Amino acid sequence: MTKNIELAEVFTNIAKILKIQNENIFKIRAYERIAETLENMPMEIETIYKTGKLDEIPGVGPAIAQKIGELLETGKLEYYEKLKEAIPTGVLELLNVPDVGPRKAKLFYEELGIDTVEKLEAAALQHQLQSLPGMGKKAEENILRGLELYKKREQRRPLGIALLAAEGIVAELKPLAEVAQISIAGSLRRRKDTIGDIDILITSLKPENIMEKFVNLPQAKEVLAEGMTKSTILTYQDIQVDLRVVPPDSFGAALLYFTGSQAHNIHLREMAVKQRLKINEYGVFQSKDDKKIAGENEQKIYEILGLRYIEPELREDRGEIEAALNNRLPVLVEVDDIKGDFHIHTNYSDGFNTIEEIVVAASKRGYQYIAITDHSQSLHIAGGLDEERLLEQIKRIEQINQSLEGITILKGIEVDIKSDGTLDIPDAILKRLDIVIAAIHSGFKQERKQLTERLRKAMENPYVDIIAHPTGRIIGYREAYDIDVQEIIQIAAQTNTALEINASPERMDLSDIYVKSAREHGVLLAIGSDAHQISALDHMAYGLAIARRGWLEKEHLLNTLSFDKLQARLKKK
Ligand code: DGT
Ligand code: CA
Ligand code: CA
């Protein structure tokens, strides 16, 4: 899909330039939309172009079709080249720095000629930014903080991105005759929300051939290390991948070792020592005579240590080893337990698909229900619904529901929590919905107390069922807003409000530790994919990963209720 990705990048950049030029928002959204569609499209754009069916792609009108054609035919786009003369590509990279929006990027470029992130940092350190119009000391400090986040982002990737990259590599290596077993290991196997590097483990008696293939993978941009049993590459997405090859009789021990976490491993090793055993990536050995007593099977190693099998998502040394000893491990929620999705956008607001298209896709995923939760009016930029359009959508859903079998659409809204904690849809209308999720989308920089009170007020509203993306973080782009999450958890318990696990790869919010704490306080969690198009319904898997890392069992998750039980539960608040 390389052409799709290339074209998506051109359209993304066009949208960014237009933003800097303060162009019409609908024009900008059209380019953003086609970029996102291209990135997620399962077919090659060239194939569609050749069959003359570009106009069947959602969001492709004559103007965009012409541009796709020109790009495919000539490899260039006149319109884009012209735009770049006004705003160089380096300036666009500034937009990736948290706290630098289109207005500031334009300001910095025009006033100080800043066209790289490095120049921005130098200017901020020399305090050249604070005297610019509309800036100030505080604004400059915010940019320096943004630059720190920007640099961190380069280091850790969201689970969703790393997992797709890893699966691509596994798919290349798995068919090799020399490969006996292959598995993802490290933080990726533990399904951590961000991933430092990808770890892959293979068992084989002929490691040379595998290494040869690995360092020559089409994904490999650079080979960082090459050895007989251990090599490292850097992919074109700048993700580091470690491959280790061990003999088949060490598979379990190596998988245990390289899955980690390091803290979990250290704890296991200490237990082993007390039992006069030695444990490493090759096996478990008796201290007295170095006799190997296990290695091939991971489960067996836990058994020898007197432990129940511990799921990779739990291996963080957060009490799982004690629980395994006492036979009190949670029975983690599984993919088949998921009966529905609580957070989906449609083309009524900023989603790309119609309600009908989404319900068909959800039905294929075996769901019993989905909640349609478009934005409310304060989110102009996302085409938020006012009362009139919400009522129209309610009617539409009621109509569609009549024709559905086996699945029900819940009438919902992602209602905006305004700066004073009130909601931007009146109770009289919220009352008519099946489900209300409430979220903060502005005023992130309020003081801790004010933000917490804002969420309290929302949770005290009798119609609010779920608080969406409770901390507001966007991985690598925006830190969580300054709220007291533990207090939010307590208010959620008192008000009988569920907290969302937003499964969108860049949010992953709440995160695992808070989920575990919510569970301990008797708060229900609800996974929402926050899908803006059909393919993103699959992000549910990432939400499930957080749920499992937060020790959730079936009973702790709203998504596991059957439709009837859910209805009863939603009426309760
Ligand atoms: P990451 O890559 O930062 O997201 O996190 P991990 O957990 O994947 O860490 P990584 O890639 O450095 O190492 C993979 C696993 O290998 C790690 O979870 C545990 C194991 N491991 C690596 N180095 C050591 C070590 O020095 N001691 C022990 N006990 N285990 C290690
Ligand atoms: Ca790793
Ligand atoms: Ca590694």
XYZ file of C-alpha atoms and ligand atoms in Angstrom:
606
model
C 0.000 0.000 0.000
C 2.922 2.274 -0.408
C 1.174 4.474 -2.991
C -1.800 4.894 -0.666
C 0.484 6.042 2.130
C 2.400 8.411 -0.167
C -0.777 10.029 -1.423
C -2.184 10.226 2.085
C 0.907 12.135 3.124
C 0.479 14.661 0.300
C -3.161 15.286 1.243
C -2.316 15.527 4.947
C 0.304 18.131 4.143
C -2.094 20.078 1.944
C -4.576 20.157 4.827
C -1.852 21.402 7.165
C -0.771 24.168 4.799
C -4.360 25.261 4.326
C -4.751 25.365 8.104
C -1.707 27.595 8.411
C -3.177 29.789 5.696
C -6.417 29.919 7.666
C -8.432 28.508 4.766
C -12.011 27.290 4.806
C -12.502 24.513 7.374
C -14.627 22.359 5.067
C -11.954 22.418 2.422
C -9.377 21.377 5.019
C -11.574 18.564 6.314
C -12.059 17.226 2.811
C -8.287 16.733 2.473
C -7.968 15.259 5.952
C -10.731 12.862 5.187
C -9.274 11.563 1.944
C -5.902 11.147 3.679
C -7.433 9.047 6.423
C -9.420 7.009 3.921
C -6.272 6.291 1.893
C -4.356 5.213 4.980
C -7.036 2.737 5.935
C -8.068 1.477 2.531
C -7.561 -2.245 1.978
C -7.156 -1.837 -1.813
C -4.446 -0.126 -3.844
C -5.580 3.307 -4.969
C -3.919 2.680 -8.342
C -6.151 -0.300 -8.996
C -9.239 1.730 -8.272
C -7.974 4.555 -10.449
C -7.359 2.216 -13.356
C -10.888 0.838 -13.178
C -12.206 4.406 -13.220
C -13.991 4.051 -9.896
C -12.388 6.818 -7.886
C -15.736 8.528 -7.462
C -17.022 5.530 -5.506
C -14.582 6.241 -2.678
C -16.358 8.187 0.046
C -15.236 11.795 0.086
C -13.781 11.842 -3.425
C -15.346 14.572 -5.529
C -14.135 15.768 -8.934
C -11.425 18.057 -7.499
C -9.819 15.352 -5.397
C -10.232 12.720 -8.105
C -8.315 15.003 -10.482
C -5.525 15.401 -7.920
C -5.265 11.661 -7.280
C -5.070 11.151 -11.047
C -2.356 13.760 -11.467
C -0.318 12.263 -8.605
C -0.591 8.749 -9.983
C 0.165 9.779 -13.566
C 2.984 12.264 -12.980
C 4.149 11.514 -9.433
C 3.654 15.208 -8.668
C 0.888 17.645 -7.930
C 1.114 21.184 -9.280
C -1.288 22.531 -6.632
C 0.804 21.051 -3.794
C 4.090 22.323 -5.257
C 2.631 25.846 -5.326
C 1.450 25.583 -1.717
C 4.891 24.453 -0.618
C 6.421 27.615 -2.083
C 4.409 29.610 0.438
C 4.862 27.251 3.395
C 7.875 24.887 3.337
C 7.450 21.325 4.579
C 9.665 21.972 7.619
C 7.095 24.420 8.935
C 4.489 21.648 8.866
C 6.611 19.575 11.206
C 6.219 22.381 13.749
C 2.539 21.453 13.960
C 3.565 18.137 15.493
C 4.966 19.952 18.497
C 2.309 20.110 21.208
C 1.111 23.666 21.734
C 2.131 24.820 18.273
C -0.993 25.318 16.207
C -1.339 26.720 12.692
C -1.420 30.305 13.941
C 1.800 30.008 15.908
C 3.570 28.041 13.166
C 2.778 30.863 10.758
C 3.899 33.478 13.260
C 7.210 31.760 13.991
C 7.933 31.211 10.322
C 7.052 34.708 9.187
C 8.625 36.592 12.078
C 11.718 34.516 12.785
C 12.109 32.296 9.720
C 11.674 29.177 11.863
C 11.225 26.222 9.516
C 12.533 23.296 11.564
C 11.872 21.918 15.036
C 15.546 22.462 15.894
C 15.265 26.163 15.081
C 12.131 26.368 17.179
C 13.902 24.887 20.158
C 16.880 27.221 19.746
C 14.579 30.248 19.532
C 12.617 29.171 22.607
C 15.799 28.591 24.615
C 17.045 32.042 23.641
C 13.672 33.509 24.701
C 12.989 34.913 21.272
C 9.412 33.654 21.205
C 8.003 35.466 24.229
C 8.135 38.910 22.662
C 6.192 37.918 19.544
C 2.623 39.217 19.234
C 0.168 37.107 21.224
C 2.965 35.166 22.926
C 4.478 35.786 26.358
C 6.601 34.088 28.942
C 4.033 31.418 29.793
C 3.337 30.618 26.148
C 7.048 30.177 25.543
C 7.337 27.840 28.519
C 4.431 25.805 27.157
C 6.287 25.394 23.890
C 9.420 24.212 25.647
C 7.321 21.640 27.473
C 5.740 20.682 24.154
C 9.197 20.132 22.704
C 10.008 17.698 25.512
C 6.901 15.679 24.680
C 7.756 15.855 20.993
C 11.150 14.310 21.658
C 9.672 11.608 23.878
C 7.185 10.674 21.176
C 10.001 9.762 18.869
C 10.927 7.111 21.402
C 7.711 5.253 22.254
C 4.938 4.229 19.830
C 1.293 3.557 20.534
C 0.491 -0.147 20.845
C -1.724 -0.011 17.753
C 1.081 1.150 15.472
C 3.723 -1.219 16.857
C 1.395 -4.212 16.776
C 0.569 -3.749 13.091
C 4.267 -3.369 12.265
C 5.157 -6.486 14.269
C 2.408 -8.577 12.694
C 3.706 -7.578 9.255
C 7.172 -8.844 10.125
C 5.899 -12.054 11.717
C 3.904 -12.715 8.541
C 7.144 -12.487 6.499
C 9.199 -14.754 8.757
C 6.651 -17.362 9.784
C 6.530 -19.232 6.453
C 10.300 -19.905 6.464
C 11.071 -23.609 6.641
C 13.732 -23.022 9.318
C 11.281 -21.385 11.710
C 9.901 -23.850 14.265
C 8.029 -21.385 16.473
C 7.609 -17.640 16.344
C 6.107 -15.252 18.859
C 5.943 -11.592 19.670
C 7.546 -10.918 23.077
C 8.413 -7.862 25.207
C 6.025 -5.058 26.044
C 4.089 -5.800 22.863
C 3.125 -9.266 24.120
C 2.189 -7.667 27.417
C 0.057 -5.230 25.355
C 1.442 -2.167 27.056
C -0.094 1.077 25.764
C 3.199 2.336 24.377
C 6.055 0.308 22.987
C 9.756 1.116 23.109
C 10.876 -1.535 20.644
C 9.392 -4.656 19.108
C 10.751 -7.986 20.352
C 10.310 -11.141 18.314
C 11.346 -14.614 19.360
C 11.947 -17.541 17.033
C 13.025 -21.081 17.725
C 15.139 -22.795 15.119
C 18.077 -25.100 14.684
C 19.321 -23.002 11.745
C 19.439 -19.402 12.905
C 21.768 -18.163 10.090
C 19.132 -18.379 7.364
C 16.586 -16.616 9.510
C 18.898 -13.734 10.337
C 19.758 -13.369 6.660
C 16.080 -13.031 5.829
C 15.395 -10.711 8.773
C 18.032 -8.101 7.941
C 16.830 -8.085 4.343
C 13.150 -7.632 5.100
C 11.377 -5.066 2.897
C 10.474 -3.252 6.134
C 14.137 -2.803 7.096
C 15.564 0.661 6.560
C 18.752 0.006 8.513
C 20.462 -2.927 10.199
C 21.567 -1.825 13.651
C 23.114 -5.135 14.739
C 23.562 -8.513 13.137
C 24.561 -11.682 14.936
C 23.925 -15.419 14.950
C 21.203 -15.383 17.582
C 20.356 -11.728 17.959
C 19.835 -8.960 15.399
C 18.222 -5.560 15.366
C 16.741 -3.570 12.506
C 15.144 -0.172 12.168
C 11.979 -0.083 10.063
C 10.928 2.647 7.666
C 8.598 3.871 10.409
C 11.701 4.231 12.605
C 10.654 1.445 14.936
C 13.420 -0.744 16.305
C 12.889 -4.507 16.077
C 14.915 -7.021 18.094
C 14.927 -10.615 16.895
C 16.252 -13.452 19.000
C 16.618 -17.036 17.860
C 16.913 -19.844 20.419
C 16.815 -23.654 20.157
C 13.302 -25.176 20.342
C 13.857 -26.757 23.749
C 14.293 -23.277 25.224
C 11.163 -21.732 23.736
C 9.197 -21.388 26.964
C 12.104 -20.067 28.992
C 13.083 -17.565 26.314
C 9.500 -16.445 25.832
C 9.144 -15.914 29.561
C 12.430 -14.041 29.748
C 11.883 -11.778 26.741
C 8.255 -11.080 27.522
C 9.261 -9.509 30.812
C 8.551 -7.261 32.370
C 11.942 -7.020 33.907
C 10.348 -6.488 37.325
C 8.242 -9.636 36.878
C 11.326 -11.608 35.824
C 13.364 -10.436 38.774
C 10.600 -11.432 41.172
C 10.388 -14.897 39.568
C 14.145 -15.313 39.764
C 14.120 -14.495 43.471
C 11.459 -17.137 44.009
C 13.525 -19.638 42.048
C 16.623 -18.991 44.142
C 14.673 -19.753 47.322
C 13.743 -23.090 45.799
C 17.386 -23.732 44.881
C 16.634 -23.262 41.214
C 18.228 -21.113 38.564
C 16.169 -19.575 35.815
C 17.379 -17.908 32.627
C 16.389 -17.588 28.959
C 17.433 -21.192 28.276
C 15.545 -22.977 31.000
C 15.120 -23.783 34.667
C 18.080 -25.562 36.276
C 18.726 -27.179 39.634
C 21.374 -25.191 41.492
C 23.129 -28.236 42.907
C 23.966 -29.992 39.613
C 22.842 -27.586 36.847
C 20.389 -30.177 35.627
C 17.787 -28.668 33.320
C 14.271 -29.405 34.525
C 12.188 -27.199 32.211
C 12.511 -24.857 29.241
C 10.282 -25.797 26.368
C 6.995 -24.759 27.876
C 6.256 -21.448 29.544
C 3.347 -22.754 31.585
C 5.489 -25.568 32.962
C 7.991 -23.055 34.320
C 5.302 -21.261 36.292
C 4.146 -24.643 37.526
C 7.586 -25.604 38.786
C 7.722 -22.342 40.726
C 4.386 -23.252 42.313
C 2.420 -20.690 40.320
C -0.661 -20.646 38.154
C -0.039 -19.492 34.573
C 0.105 -15.697 34.477
C -1.269 -13.961 31.379
C 1.319 -11.680 29.729
C -0.827 -8.566 30.298
C -0.470 -9.049 34.059
C 3.302 -9.447 34.165
C 4.241 -6.122 35.698
C 4.932 -7.219 39.283
C 1.807 -5.464 40.472
C 0.655 -8.302 42.699
C 0.145 -10.964 40.028
C 2.782 -13.300 41.425
C 1.233 -13.242 44.908
C -2.181 -13.777 43.310
C -0.857 -16.731 41.289
C 0.617 -18.258 44.452
C -2.713 -17.992 46.259
C -4.750 -19.077 43.287
C -6.487 -15.696 43.189
C -5.607 -14.501 39.711
C -8.406 -12.675 37.914
C -10.203 -14.519 35.133
C -9.472 -11.868 32.534
C -12.151 -10.625 30.186
C -11.767 -12.002 26.653
C -12.608 -10.845 23.173
C -15.627 -13.155 22.948
C -17.106 -11.525 26.044
C -17.477 -8.193 24.239
C -21.074 -7.603 23.203
C -20.929 -4.031 21.997
C -19.190 -0.715 21.550
C -20.121 2.475 23.434
C -18.397 5.216 21.470
C -18.897 5.616 17.711
C -19.124 8.664 15.442
C -21.023 8.875 12.180
C -21.203 11.350 9.346
C -23.738 13.290 11.407
C -20.632 14.809 13.044
C -17.007 14.114 12.134
C -17.264 10.392 11.332
C -16.961 9.127 7.757
C -19.697 6.493 7.630
C -23.454 6.462 7.800
C -25.289 4.890 10.729
C -26.423 2.110 8.401
C -22.882 1.286 7.267
C -21.670 1.156 10.842
C -24.402 -1.095 12.137
C -23.762 -3.586 9.341
C -20.051 -3.631 10.224
C -20.806 -3.967 13.936
C -23.182 -6.817 13.272
C -20.434 -8.635 11.360
C -18.301 -8.332 14.479
C -20.977 -10.189 16.414
C -22.109 -7.257 18.548
C -25.545 -7.123 20.155
C -25.536 -3.344 20.401
C -23.626 -0.211 19.515
C -24.001 3.298 20.812
C -23.971 6.091 18.257
C -22.345 8.984 20.061
C -21.701 11.936 17.800
C -20.304 15.195 19.111
C -22.541 17.909 20.514
C -22.795 21.492 19.321
C -19.847 23.200 21.047
C -17.521 21.141 18.888
C -18.121 23.210 15.762
C -14.931 21.981 14.229
C -16.197 18.391 14.399
C -19.648 19.281 13.079
C -21.228 18.767 16.510
C -24.990 18.235 16.652
C -27.352 20.892 17.926
C -30.658 19.869 19.485
C -32.470 19.889 16.212
C -30.030 17.593 14.434
C -29.805 15.313 17.453
C -33.575 14.911 17.429
C -33.382 14.176 13.735
C -30.736 11.514 14.418
C -32.859 10.002 17.191
C -35.713 9.587 14.737
C -33.440 8.092 12.124
C -32.038 5.546 14.588
C -35.516 4.555 15.691
C -36.376 3.917 12.056
C -33.252 1.883 11.392
C -33.698 -0.126 14.579
C -37.029 -1.385 13.316
C -35.357 -3.123 10.429
C -32.518 -4.664 12.438
C -32.232 -8.151 13.772
C -29.825 -9.352 16.441
C -28.351 -5.917 17.007
C -29.728 -2.678 18.429
C -28.473 0.855 18.017
C -28.416 2.820 21.228
C -29.261 6.477 20.771
C -26.413 8.371 22.334
C -24.284 11.457 22.343
C -20.773 12.424 23.278
C -21.905 15.525 25.084
C -19.378 18.241 25.691
C -18.668 19.259 29.290
C -18.363 23.020 29.149
C -15.790 24.969 31.192
C -18.238 25.457 34.046
C -19.136 21.773 34.191
C -22.554 22.128 32.561
C -23.392 20.067 29.502
C -24.134 21.598 26.139
C -27.342 19.629 25.568
C -30.230 20.215 28.003
C -31.404 17.415 30.292
C -34.816 17.368 28.628
C -33.134 16.035 25.491
C -30.513 13.855 27.176
C -33.433 12.120 28.832
C -34.623 10.889 25.455
C -31.332 9.116 24.737
C -30.427 5.548 25.672
C -26.898 6.447 26.649
C -24.927 9.595 27.325
C -21.170 9.801 27.360
C -19.724 13.092 28.511
C -16.270 14.453 27.805
C -14.047 17.481 28.098
C -12.841 18.876 24.777
C -11.680 22.358 25.710
C -10.297 24.380 28.602
C -7.682 21.694 29.293
C -5.468 24.167 31.062
C -7.811 24.921 33.919
C -6.524 24.381 37.433
C -6.640 20.899 38.936
C -9.464 21.731 41.320
C -11.582 23.371 38.667
C -11.149 20.477 36.214
C -11.992 17.916 38.867
C -15.102 19.878 39.907
C -16.096 20.127 36.275
C -16.055 16.349 35.941
C -17.844 15.966 39.274
C -20.661 18.156 38.062
C -20.971 16.107 34.876
C -21.021 12.823 36.801
C -23.701 14.144 39.129
C -25.972 14.668 36.142
C -28.488 11.801 36.308
C -28.299 11.170 32.544
C -24.537 10.836 32.194
C -23.678 7.137 31.988
C -20.008 7.243 31.035
C -17.156 9.745 31.199
C -15.280 9.451 27.905
C -11.458 9.581 27.725
C -11.310 10.683 31.369
C -7.784 12.121 31.431
C -7.708 13.605 27.924
C -4.202 12.485 27.070
C -3.129 12.035 23.471
C -0.030 9.882 23.446
C 2.962 12.001 22.476
C 0.817 15.035 21.674
C -0.981 16.144 24.766
C -0.460 15.274 28.385
C -3.385 14.286 30.554
C -5.129 17.307 31.926
C -4.361 18.080 35.483
C -7.087 16.148 37.276
C -7.046 14.078 40.399
C -7.836 10.717 38.834
C -8.209 8.971 42.177
C -10.840 11.498 43.155
C -12.589 11.055 39.802
C -12.685 7.313 40.493
C -14.287 7.928 43.866
C -16.892 10.280 42.422
C -17.613 7.717 39.704
C -18.256 5.146 42.426
C -20.517 7.497 44.388
C -22.532 8.610 41.357
C -22.687 5.205 39.718
C -21.011 6.529 36.579
C -18.873 4.281 34.398
C -15.458 5.373 33.188
C -14.452 4.842 29.603
C -11.479 2.939 28.340
C -11.042 4.838 25.117
C -9.482 2.331 22.724
C -8.313 4.755 20.100
C -4.570 3.967 19.731
C -3.459 7.525 20.394
C -5.631 7.896 23.485
C -5.683 4.580 25.415
C -7.435 6.459 28.213
C -7.996 5.437 31.052
C -4.693 3.664 31.328
C -4.090 0.308 32.994
C -3.138 1.431 36.503
C -6.209 3.641 36.840
C -8.410 0.898 35.412
C -7.158 -1.445 38.108
C -7.837 1.180 40.731
C -11.337 1.803 39.352
C -12.030 -1.901 39.598
C -10.891 -1.913 43.213
C -13.288 0.956 43.959
C -16.234 -0.837 42.385
C -16.413 1.444 39.342
C -17.582 -0.092 36.089
C -15.498 0.426 32.979
C -16.805 0.752 29.417
C -14.664 0.311 26.315
C -15.371 2.686 23.437
C -13.561 2.416 20.124
C -14.162 6.119 19.420
C -14.355 4.980 15.795
C -14.717 7.660 13.157
C -14.861 5.029 10.455
C -15.676 1.351 10.143
C -12.130 -0.016 10.210
C -11.562 1.701 13.569
C -14.188 -0.519 15.200
C -11.314 -2.997 15.401
C -9.561 -0.726 17.886
C -11.746 -2.496 20.432
C -8.838 -4.953 20.734
C -6.609 -2.223 22.172
C -9.259 -1.279 24.691
C -9.521 -4.912 25.656
C -5.751 -4.965 26.163
C -6.035 -2.129 28.684
C -8.952 -3.840 30.397
C -6.903 -7.009 30.799
C -3.861 -5.076 31.977
C -6.184 -3.461 34.518
C -7.134 -6.922 35.860
C -10.734 -6.682 34.648
C -12.981 -9.691 34.702
C -16.197 -9.963 32.763
C -18.272 -8.461 35.547
C -16.234 -5.258 35.652
C -16.899 -4.269 32.067
C -20.154 -2.830 30.769
C -19.438 -4.196 27.277
C -19.914 -7.771 28.469
C -23.575 -7.317 29.387
C -26.178 -8.794 27.106
C -28.467 -6.205 25.527
C -31.255 -6.861 28.035
C -28.997 -6.603 31.047
C -27.399 -3.476 29.651
C -30.755 -1.802 29.235
C -31.674 -2.575 32.803
C -28.351 -1.277 34.006
C -28.584 1.971 31.994
C -31.968 2.700 33.510
C -30.504 2.379 36.988
C -28.645 5.663 37.194
P 9.849 -1.543 25.852
O 10.567 -2.136 24.696
O 10.586 -0.405 26.469
O 8.457 -1.160 25.544
O 9.764 -2.629 27.019
P 10.155 -4.164 27.013
O 9.600 -4.764 28.240
O 9.794 -4.795 25.725
O 11.732 -4.101 27.200
P 12.951 -4.576 26.283
O 12.621 -4.552 24.847
O 14.110 -3.769 26.729
O 13.232 -6.065 26.736
C 12.306 -7.100 26.486
C 12.235 -8.011 27.666
O 13.487 -8.683 27.861
C 11.998 -7.292 28.978
O 10.623 -7.078 29.211
C 12.589 -8.252 29.959
C 13.741 -8.854 29.230
N 14.994 -8.193 29.600
C 15.697 -7.359 28.832
N 16.788 -6.937 29.477
C 16.757 -7.514 30.690
C 17.600 -7.483 31.845
O 18.635 -6.820 31.876
N 17.182 -8.201 32.901
C 16.059 -8.947 32.888
N 15.708 -9.633 33.968
N 15.261 -8.990 31.845
C 15.596 -8.299 30.769
Ca 10.557 -4.123 23.696
Ca 14.061 -5.008 22.971
